[in-house]
mmCIF file with all atom_site columns, C-alpha atoms in Angstrom:
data_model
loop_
_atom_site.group_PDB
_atom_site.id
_atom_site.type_symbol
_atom_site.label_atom_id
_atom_site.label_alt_id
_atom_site.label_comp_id
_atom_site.label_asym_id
_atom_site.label_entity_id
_atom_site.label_seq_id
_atom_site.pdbx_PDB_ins_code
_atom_site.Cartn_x
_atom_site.Cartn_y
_atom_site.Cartn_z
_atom_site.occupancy
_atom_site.B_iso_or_equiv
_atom_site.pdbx_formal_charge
_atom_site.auth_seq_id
_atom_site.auth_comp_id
_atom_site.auth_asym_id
_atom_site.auth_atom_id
_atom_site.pdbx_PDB_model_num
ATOM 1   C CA . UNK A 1 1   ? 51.209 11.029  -4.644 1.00 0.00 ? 1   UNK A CA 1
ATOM 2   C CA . UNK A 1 2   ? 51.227 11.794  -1.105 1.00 0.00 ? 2   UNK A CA 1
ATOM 3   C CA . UNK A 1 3   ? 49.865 9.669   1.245  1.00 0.00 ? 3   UNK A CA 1
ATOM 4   C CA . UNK A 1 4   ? 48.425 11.179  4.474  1.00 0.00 ? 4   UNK A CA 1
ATOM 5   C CA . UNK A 1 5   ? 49.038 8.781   7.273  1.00 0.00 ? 5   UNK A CA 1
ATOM 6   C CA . UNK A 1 6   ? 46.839 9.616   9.775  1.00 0.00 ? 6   UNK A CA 1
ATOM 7   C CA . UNK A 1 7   ? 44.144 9.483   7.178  1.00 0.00 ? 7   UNK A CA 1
ATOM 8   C CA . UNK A 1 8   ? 44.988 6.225   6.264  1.00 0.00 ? 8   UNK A CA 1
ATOM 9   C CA . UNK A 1 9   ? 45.423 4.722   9.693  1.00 0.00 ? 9   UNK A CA 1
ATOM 10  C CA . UNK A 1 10  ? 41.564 5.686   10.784 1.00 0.00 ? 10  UNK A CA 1
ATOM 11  C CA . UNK A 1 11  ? 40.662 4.297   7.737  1.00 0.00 ? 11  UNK A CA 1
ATOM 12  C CA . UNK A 1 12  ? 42.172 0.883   7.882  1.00 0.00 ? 12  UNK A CA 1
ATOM 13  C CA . UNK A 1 13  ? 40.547 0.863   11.816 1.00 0.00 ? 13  UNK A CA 1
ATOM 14  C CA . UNK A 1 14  ? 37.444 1.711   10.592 1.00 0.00 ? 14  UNK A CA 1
ATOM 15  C CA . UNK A 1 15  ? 37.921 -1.539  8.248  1.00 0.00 ? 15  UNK A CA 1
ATOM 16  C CA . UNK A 1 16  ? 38.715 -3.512  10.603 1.00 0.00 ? 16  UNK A CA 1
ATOM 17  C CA . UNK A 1 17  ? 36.077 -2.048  13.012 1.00 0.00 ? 17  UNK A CA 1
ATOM 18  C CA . UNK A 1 18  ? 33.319 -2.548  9.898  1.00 0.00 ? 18  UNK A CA 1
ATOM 19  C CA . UNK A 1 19  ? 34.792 -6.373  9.672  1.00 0.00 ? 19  UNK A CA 1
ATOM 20  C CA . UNK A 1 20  ? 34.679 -6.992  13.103 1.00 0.00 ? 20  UNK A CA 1
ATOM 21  C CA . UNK A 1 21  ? 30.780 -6.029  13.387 1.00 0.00 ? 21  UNK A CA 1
ATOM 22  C CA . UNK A 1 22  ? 30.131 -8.273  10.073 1.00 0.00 ? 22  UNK A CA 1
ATOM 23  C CA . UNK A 1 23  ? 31.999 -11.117 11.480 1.00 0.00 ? 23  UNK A CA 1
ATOM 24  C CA . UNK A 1 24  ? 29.942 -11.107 14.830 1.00 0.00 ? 24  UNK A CA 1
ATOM 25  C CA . UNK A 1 25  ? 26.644 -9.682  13.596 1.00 0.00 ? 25  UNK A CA 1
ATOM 26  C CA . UNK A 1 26  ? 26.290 -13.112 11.243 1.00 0.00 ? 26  UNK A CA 1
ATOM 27  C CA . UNK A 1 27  ? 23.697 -15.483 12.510 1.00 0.00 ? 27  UNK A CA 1
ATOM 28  C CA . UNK A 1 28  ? 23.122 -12.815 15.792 1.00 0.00 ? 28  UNK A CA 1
ATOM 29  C CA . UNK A 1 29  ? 19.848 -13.811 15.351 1.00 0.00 ? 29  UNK A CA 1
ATOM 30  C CA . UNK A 1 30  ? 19.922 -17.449 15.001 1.00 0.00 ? 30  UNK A CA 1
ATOM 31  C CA . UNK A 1 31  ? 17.646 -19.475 17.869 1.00 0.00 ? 31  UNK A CA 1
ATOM 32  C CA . UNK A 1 32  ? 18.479 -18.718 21.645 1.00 0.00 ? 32  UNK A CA 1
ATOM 33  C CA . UNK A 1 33  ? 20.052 -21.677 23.105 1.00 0.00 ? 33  UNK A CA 1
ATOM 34  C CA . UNK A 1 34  ? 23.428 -22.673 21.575 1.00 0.00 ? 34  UNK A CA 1
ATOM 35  C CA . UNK A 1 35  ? 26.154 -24.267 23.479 1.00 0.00 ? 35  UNK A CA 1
ATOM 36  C CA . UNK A 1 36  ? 26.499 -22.894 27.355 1.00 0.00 ? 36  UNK A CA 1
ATOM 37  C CA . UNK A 1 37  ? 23.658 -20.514 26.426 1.00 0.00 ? 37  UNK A CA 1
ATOM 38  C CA . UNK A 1 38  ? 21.217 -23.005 26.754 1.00 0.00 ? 38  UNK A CA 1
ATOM 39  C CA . UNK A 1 39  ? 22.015 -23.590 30.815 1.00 0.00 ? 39  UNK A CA 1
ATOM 40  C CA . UNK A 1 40  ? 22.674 -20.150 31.410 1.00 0.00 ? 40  UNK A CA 1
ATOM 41  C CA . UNK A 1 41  ? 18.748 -19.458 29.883 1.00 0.00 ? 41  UNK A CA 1
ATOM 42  C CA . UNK A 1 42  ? 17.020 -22.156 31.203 1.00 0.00 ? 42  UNK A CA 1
ATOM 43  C CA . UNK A 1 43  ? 18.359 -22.285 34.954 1.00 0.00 ? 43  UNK A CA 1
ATOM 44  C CA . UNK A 1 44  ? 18.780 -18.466 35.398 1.00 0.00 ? 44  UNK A CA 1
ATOM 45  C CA . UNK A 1 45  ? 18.057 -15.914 32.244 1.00 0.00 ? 45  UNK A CA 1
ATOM 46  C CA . UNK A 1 46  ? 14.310 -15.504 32.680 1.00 0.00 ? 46  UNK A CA 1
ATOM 47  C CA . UNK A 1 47  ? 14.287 -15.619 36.761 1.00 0.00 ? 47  UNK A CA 1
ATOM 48  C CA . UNK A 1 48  ? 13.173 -13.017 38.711 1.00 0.00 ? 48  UNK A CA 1
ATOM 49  C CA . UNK A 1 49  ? 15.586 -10.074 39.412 1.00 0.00 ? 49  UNK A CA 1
ATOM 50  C CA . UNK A 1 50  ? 16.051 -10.591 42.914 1.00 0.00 ? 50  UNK A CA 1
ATOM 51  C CA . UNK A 1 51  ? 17.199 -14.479 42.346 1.00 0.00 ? 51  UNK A CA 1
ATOM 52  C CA . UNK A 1 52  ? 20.000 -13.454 39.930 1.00 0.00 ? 52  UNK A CA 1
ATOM 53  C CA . UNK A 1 53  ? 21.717 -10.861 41.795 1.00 0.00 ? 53  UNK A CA 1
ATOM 54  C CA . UNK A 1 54  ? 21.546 -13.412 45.320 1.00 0.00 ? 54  UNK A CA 1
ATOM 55  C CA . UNK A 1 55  ? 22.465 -16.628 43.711 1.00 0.00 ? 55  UNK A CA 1
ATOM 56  C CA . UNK A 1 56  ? 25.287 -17.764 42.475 1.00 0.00 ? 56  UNK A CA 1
ATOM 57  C CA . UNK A 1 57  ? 24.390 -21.850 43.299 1.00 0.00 ? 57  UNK A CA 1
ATOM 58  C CA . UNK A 1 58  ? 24.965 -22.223 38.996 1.00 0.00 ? 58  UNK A CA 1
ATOM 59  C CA . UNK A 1 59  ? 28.539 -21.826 37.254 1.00 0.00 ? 59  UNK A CA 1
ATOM 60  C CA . UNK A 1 60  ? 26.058 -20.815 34.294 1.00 0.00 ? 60  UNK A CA 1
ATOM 61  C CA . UNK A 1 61  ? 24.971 -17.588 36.238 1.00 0.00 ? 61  UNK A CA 1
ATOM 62  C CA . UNK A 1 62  ? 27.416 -14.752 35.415 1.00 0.00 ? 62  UNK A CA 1
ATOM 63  C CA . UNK A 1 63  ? 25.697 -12.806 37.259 1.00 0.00 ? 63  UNK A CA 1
ATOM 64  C CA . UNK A 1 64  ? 26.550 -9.349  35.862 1.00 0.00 ? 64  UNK A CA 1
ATOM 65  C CA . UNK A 1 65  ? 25.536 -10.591 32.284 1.00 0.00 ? 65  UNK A CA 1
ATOM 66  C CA . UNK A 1 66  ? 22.733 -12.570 33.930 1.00 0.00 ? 66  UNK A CA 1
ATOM 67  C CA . UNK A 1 67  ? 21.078 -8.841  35.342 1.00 0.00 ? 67  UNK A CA 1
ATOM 68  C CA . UNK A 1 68  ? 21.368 -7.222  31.569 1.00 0.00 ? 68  UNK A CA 1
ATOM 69  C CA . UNK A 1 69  ? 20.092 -10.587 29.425 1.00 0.00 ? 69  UNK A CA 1
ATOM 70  C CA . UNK A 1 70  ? 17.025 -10.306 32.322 1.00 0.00 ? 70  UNK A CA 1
ATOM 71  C CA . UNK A 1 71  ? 16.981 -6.766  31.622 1.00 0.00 ? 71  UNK A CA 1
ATOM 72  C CA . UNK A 1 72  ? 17.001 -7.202  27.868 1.00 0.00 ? 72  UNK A CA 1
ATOM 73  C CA . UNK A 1 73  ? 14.851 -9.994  27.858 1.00 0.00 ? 73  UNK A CA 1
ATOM 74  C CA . UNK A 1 74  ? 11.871 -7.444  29.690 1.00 0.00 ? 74  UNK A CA 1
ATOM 75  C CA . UNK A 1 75  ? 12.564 -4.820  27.182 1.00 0.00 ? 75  UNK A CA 1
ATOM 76  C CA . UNK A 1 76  ? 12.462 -6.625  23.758 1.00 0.00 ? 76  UNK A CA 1
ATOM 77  C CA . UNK A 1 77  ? 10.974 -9.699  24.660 1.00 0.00 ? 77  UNK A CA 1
ATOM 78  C CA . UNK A 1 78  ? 12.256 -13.294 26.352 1.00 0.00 ? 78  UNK A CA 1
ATOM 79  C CA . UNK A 1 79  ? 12.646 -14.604 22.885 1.00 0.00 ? 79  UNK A CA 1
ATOM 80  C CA . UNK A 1 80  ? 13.999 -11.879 21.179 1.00 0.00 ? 80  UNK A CA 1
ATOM 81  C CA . UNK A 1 81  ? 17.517 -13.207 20.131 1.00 0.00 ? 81  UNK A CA 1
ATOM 82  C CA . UNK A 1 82  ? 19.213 -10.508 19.092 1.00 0.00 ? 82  UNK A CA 1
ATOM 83  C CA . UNK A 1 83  ? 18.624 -8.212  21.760 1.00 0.00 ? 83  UNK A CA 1
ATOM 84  C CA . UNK A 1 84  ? 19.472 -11.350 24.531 1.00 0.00 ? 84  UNK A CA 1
ATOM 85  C CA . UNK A 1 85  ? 23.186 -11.380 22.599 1.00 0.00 ? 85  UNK A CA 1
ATOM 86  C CA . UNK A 1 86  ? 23.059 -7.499  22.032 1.00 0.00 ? 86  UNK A CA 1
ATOM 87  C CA . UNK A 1 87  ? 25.231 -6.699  25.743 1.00 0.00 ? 87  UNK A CA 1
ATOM 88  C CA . UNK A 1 88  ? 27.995 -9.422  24.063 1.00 0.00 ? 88  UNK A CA 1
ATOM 89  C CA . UNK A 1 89  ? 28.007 -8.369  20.962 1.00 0.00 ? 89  UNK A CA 1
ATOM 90  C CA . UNK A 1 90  ? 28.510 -4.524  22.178 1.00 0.00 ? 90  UNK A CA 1
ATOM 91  C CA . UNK A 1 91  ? 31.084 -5.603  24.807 1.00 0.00 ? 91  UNK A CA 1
ATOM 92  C CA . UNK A 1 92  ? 33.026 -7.736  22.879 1.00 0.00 ? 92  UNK A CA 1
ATOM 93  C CA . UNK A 1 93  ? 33.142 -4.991  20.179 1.00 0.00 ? 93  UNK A CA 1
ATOM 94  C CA . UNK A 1 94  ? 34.228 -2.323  23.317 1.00 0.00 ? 94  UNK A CA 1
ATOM 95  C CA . UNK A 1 95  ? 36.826 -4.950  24.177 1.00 0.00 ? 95  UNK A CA 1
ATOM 96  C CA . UNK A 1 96  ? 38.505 -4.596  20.263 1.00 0.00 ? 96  UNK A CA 1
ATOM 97  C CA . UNK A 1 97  ? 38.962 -0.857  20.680 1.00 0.00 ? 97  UNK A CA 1
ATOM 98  C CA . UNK A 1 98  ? 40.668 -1.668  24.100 1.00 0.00 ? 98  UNK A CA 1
ATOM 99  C CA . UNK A 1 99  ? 43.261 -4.257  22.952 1.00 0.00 ? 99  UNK A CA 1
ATOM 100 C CA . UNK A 1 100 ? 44.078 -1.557  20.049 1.00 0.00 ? 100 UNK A CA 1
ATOM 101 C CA . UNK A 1 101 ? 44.647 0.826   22.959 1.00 0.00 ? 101 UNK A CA 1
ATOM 102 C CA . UNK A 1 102 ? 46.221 -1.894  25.664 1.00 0.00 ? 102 UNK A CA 1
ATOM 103 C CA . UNK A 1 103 ? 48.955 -2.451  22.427 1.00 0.00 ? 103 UNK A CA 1
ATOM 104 C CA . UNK A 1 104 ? 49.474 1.006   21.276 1.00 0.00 ? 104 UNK A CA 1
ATOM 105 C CA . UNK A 1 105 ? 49.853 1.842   25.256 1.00 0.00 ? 105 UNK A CA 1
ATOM 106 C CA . UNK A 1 106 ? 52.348 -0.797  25.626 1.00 0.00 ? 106 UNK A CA 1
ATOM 107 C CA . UNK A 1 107 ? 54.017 -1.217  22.425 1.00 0.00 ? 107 UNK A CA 1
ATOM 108 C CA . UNK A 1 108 ? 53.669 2.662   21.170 1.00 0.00 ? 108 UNK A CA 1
ATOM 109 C CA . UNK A 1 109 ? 53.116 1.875   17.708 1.00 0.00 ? 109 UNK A CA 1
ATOM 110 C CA . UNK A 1 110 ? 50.356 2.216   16.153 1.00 0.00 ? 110 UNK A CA 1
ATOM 111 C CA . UNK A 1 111 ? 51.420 -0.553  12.767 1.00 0.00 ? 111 UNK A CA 1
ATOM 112 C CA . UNK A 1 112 ? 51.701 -3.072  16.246 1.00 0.00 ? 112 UNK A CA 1
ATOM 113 C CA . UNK A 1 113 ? 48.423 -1.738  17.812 1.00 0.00 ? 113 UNK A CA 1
ATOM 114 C CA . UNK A 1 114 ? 46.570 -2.373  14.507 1.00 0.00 ? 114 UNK A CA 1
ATOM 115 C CA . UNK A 1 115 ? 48.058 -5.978  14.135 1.00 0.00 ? 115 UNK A CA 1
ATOM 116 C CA . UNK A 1 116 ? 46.594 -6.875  17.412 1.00 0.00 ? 116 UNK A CA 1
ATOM 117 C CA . UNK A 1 117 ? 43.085 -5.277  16.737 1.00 0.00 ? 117 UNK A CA 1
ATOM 118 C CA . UNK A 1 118 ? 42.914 -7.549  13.404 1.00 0.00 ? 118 UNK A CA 1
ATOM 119 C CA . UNK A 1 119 ? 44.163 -10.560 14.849 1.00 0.00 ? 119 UNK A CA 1
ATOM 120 C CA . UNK A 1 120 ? 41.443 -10.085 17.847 1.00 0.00 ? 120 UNK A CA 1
ATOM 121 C CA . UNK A 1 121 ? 39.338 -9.314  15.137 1.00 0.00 ? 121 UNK A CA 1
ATOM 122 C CA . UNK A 1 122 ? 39.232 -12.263 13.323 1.00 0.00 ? 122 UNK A CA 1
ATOM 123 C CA . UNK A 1 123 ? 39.821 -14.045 16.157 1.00 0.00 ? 123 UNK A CA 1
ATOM 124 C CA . UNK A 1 124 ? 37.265 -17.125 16.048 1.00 0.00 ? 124 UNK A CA 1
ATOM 125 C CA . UNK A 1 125 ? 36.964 -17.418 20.263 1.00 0.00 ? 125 UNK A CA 1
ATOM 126 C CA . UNK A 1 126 ? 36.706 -13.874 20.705 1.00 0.00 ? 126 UNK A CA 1
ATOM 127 C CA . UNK A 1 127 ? 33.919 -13.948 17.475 1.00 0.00 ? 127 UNK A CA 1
ATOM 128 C CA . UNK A 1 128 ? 32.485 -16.524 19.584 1.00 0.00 ? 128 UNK A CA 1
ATOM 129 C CA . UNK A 1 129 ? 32.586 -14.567 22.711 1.00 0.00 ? 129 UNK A CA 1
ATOM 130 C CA . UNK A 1 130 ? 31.082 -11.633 21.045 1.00 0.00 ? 130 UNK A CA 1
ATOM 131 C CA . UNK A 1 131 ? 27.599 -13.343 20.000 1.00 0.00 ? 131 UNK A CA 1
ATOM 132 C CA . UNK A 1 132 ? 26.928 -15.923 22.059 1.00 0.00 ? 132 UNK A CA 1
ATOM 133 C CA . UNK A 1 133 ? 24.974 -14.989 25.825 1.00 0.00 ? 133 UNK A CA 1
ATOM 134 C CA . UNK A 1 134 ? 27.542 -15.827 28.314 1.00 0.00 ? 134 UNK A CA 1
ATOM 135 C CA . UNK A 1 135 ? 29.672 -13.103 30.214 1.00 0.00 ? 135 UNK A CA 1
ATOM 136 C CA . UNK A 1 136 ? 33.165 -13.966 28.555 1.00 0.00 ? 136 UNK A CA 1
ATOM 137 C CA . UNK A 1 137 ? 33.424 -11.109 26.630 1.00 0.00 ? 137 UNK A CA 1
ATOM 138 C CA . UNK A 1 138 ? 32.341 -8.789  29.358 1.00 0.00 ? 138 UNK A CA 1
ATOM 139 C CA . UNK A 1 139 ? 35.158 -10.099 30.973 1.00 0.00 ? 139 UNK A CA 1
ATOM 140 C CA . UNK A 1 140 ? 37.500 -9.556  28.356 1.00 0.00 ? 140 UNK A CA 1
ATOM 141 C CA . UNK A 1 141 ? 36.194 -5.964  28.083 1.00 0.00 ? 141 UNK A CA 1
ATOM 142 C CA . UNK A 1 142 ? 36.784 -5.784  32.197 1.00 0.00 ? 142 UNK A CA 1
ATOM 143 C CA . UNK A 1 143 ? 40.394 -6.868  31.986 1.00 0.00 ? 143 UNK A CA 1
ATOM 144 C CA . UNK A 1 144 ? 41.491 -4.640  29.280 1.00 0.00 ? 144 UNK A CA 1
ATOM 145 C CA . UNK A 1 145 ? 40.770 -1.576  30.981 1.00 0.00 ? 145 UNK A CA 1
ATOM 146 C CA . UNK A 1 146 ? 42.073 -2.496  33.913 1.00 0.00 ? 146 UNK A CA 1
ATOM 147 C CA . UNK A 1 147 ? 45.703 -3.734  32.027 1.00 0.00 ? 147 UNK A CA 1
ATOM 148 C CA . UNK A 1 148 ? 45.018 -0.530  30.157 1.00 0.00 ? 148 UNK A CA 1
ATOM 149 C CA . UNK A 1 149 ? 44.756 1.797   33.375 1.00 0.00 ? 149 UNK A CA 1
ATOM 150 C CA . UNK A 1 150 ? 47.319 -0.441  35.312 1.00 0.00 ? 150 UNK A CA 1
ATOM 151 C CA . UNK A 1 151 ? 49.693 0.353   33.071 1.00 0.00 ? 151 UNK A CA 1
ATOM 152 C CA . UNK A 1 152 ? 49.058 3.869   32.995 1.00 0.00 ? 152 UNK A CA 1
ATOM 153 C CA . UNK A 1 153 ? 49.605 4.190   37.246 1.00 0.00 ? 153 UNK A CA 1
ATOM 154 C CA . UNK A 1 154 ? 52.749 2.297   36.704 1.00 0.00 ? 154 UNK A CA 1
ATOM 155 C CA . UNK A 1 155 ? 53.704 5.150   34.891 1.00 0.00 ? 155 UNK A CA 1
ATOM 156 C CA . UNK A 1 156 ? 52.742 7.163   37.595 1.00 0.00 ? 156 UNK A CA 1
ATOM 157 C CA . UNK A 1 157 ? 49.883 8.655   36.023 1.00 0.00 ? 157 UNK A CA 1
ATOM 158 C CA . UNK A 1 158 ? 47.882 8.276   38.783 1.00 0.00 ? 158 UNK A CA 1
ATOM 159 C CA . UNK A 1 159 ? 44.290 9.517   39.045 1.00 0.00 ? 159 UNK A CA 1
ATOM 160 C CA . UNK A 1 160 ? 41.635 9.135   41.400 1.00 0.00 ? 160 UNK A CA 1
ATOM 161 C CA . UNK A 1 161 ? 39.685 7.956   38.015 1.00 0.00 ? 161 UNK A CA 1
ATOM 162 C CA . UNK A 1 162 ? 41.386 5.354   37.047 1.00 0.00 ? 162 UNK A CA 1
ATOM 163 C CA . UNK A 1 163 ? 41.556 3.983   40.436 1.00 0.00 ? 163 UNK A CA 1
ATOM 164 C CA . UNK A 1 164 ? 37.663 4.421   40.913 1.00 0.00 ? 164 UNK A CA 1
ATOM 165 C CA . UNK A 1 165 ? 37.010 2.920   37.086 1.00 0.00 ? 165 UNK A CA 1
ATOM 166 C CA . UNK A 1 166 ? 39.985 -0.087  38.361 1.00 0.00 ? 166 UNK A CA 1
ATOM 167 C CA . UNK A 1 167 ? 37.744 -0.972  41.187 1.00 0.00 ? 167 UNK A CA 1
ATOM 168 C CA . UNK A 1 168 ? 34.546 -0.513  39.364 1.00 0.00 ? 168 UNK A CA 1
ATOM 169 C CA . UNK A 1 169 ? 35.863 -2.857  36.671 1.00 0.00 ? 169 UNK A CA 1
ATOM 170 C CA . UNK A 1 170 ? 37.221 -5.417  38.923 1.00 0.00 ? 170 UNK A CA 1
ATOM 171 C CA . UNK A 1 171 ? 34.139 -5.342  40.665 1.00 0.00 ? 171 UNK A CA 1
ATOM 172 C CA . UNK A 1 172 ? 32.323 -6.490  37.813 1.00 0.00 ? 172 UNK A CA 1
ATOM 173 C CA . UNK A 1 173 ? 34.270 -8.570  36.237 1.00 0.00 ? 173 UNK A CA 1
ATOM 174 C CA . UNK A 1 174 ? 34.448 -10.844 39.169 1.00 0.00 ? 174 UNK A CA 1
ATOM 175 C CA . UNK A 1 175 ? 30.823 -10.187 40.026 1.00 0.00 ? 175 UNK A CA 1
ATOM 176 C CA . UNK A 1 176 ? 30.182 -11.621 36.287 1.00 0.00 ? 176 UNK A CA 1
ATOM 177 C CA . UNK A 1 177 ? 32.352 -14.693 36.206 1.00 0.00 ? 177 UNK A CA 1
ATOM 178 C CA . UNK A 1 178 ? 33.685 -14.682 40.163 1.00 0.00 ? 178 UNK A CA 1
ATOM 179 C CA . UNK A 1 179 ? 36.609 -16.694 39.426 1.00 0.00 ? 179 UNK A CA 1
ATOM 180 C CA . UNK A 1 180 ? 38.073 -13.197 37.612 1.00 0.00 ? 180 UNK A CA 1
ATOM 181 C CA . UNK A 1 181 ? 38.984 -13.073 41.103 1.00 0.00 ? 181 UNK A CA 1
ATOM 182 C CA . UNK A 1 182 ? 42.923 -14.867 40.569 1.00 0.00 ? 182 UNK A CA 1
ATOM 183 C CA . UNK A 1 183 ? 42.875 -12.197 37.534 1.00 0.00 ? 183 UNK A CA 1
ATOM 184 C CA . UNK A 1 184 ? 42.714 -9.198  40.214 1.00 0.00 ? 184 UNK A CA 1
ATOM 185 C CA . UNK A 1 185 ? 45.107 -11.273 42.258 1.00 0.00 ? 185 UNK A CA 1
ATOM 186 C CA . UNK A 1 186 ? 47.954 -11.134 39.013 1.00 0.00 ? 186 UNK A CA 1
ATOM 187 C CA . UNK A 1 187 ? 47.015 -7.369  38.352 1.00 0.00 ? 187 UNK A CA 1
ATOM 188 C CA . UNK A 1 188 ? 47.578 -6.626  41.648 1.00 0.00 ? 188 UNK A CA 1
ATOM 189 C CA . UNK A 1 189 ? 50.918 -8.529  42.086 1.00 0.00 ? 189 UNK A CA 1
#
């Protein structure tokens, strides 16, 4: 029996994709106010636009994550759990599919790449992370594609892209949780 490998490698990431969204869709939509969630809703979720993108006078304001939990919150409702944790969830799921590629870029295997996408997987902080309204897992998303596109211009494969998504992710990634700021400071060193 012939096994076709390529077949068999999308399947097993598919797998682990499909047990990755199990593992952080269970309890998505338990009641709004866990852990740091609770601060980050009460002092600056549900303010006014304008007051989350000026303010950062609250460590519990990442303010990037602040802007789409406000913007969530209008959509589907204030109390509408799911949707408040739905920019996490999606990030932190985003952020999977980047350590596979930050590993296969880096280690050029793809056995190597897939062993790092199940162990971030299952991974109980980034699980955490992924469902829970804060901004860590935007900034986990943030970081890997700027390791991801750092390491491609230290190949030289420069691009006025990837220099314009670097920025753009740096950007945002500090304007989320602003002491990202010593992370840009190691990337860039």
């Amino acid at each position: 029996m012939v096994i076709d490998t390529k077949k068999a490698s999308l399947i097993l990431l598919a797998t682990i994709f499909l047990l990755a969204i199990a593992l952080r869709s269970y309890q998505l939509d338990r009641i709004l106010g866990g852990h740091d969630e609770n601060a980050m809703l009460l002092y600056v979720g549900y303010a006014p636009l304008k007051a989350i993108v000026t303010n950062y006078w609250d460590v519990n304001n990442h303010i990037f994550h602040t802007i789409l939990v406000r913007l969530m919150g209008t959509w589907f409702g204030e109390e509408n759990s799911i949707a408040i944790r739905l920019p996490t969830l999606l990030f932190g799921l985003a952020s999977l599919w980047m350590v596979y590629r930050v590993a296969l870029d880096l280690f050029n295997s793809n056995l190597i790449a897939q062993m790092a996408l199940l162990i971030a997987a299952i991974n109980p902080t980034h699980i955490h992370y992924s469902q829970t309204a804060r901004g860590y897992s935007l900034v986990i998303f943030f970081s890997t594609v700027m390791i991801l596109l750092s390491l491609k211009v230290l190949r030289s494969e420069t691009s006025k892209t990837r220099g314009i998504v670097i920025t753009l992710c740096g950007f945002l990634s500090v304007y989320t949780v602003p002491t990202n700021l010593y992370f840009l400071f190691g990337l860039a060193t």
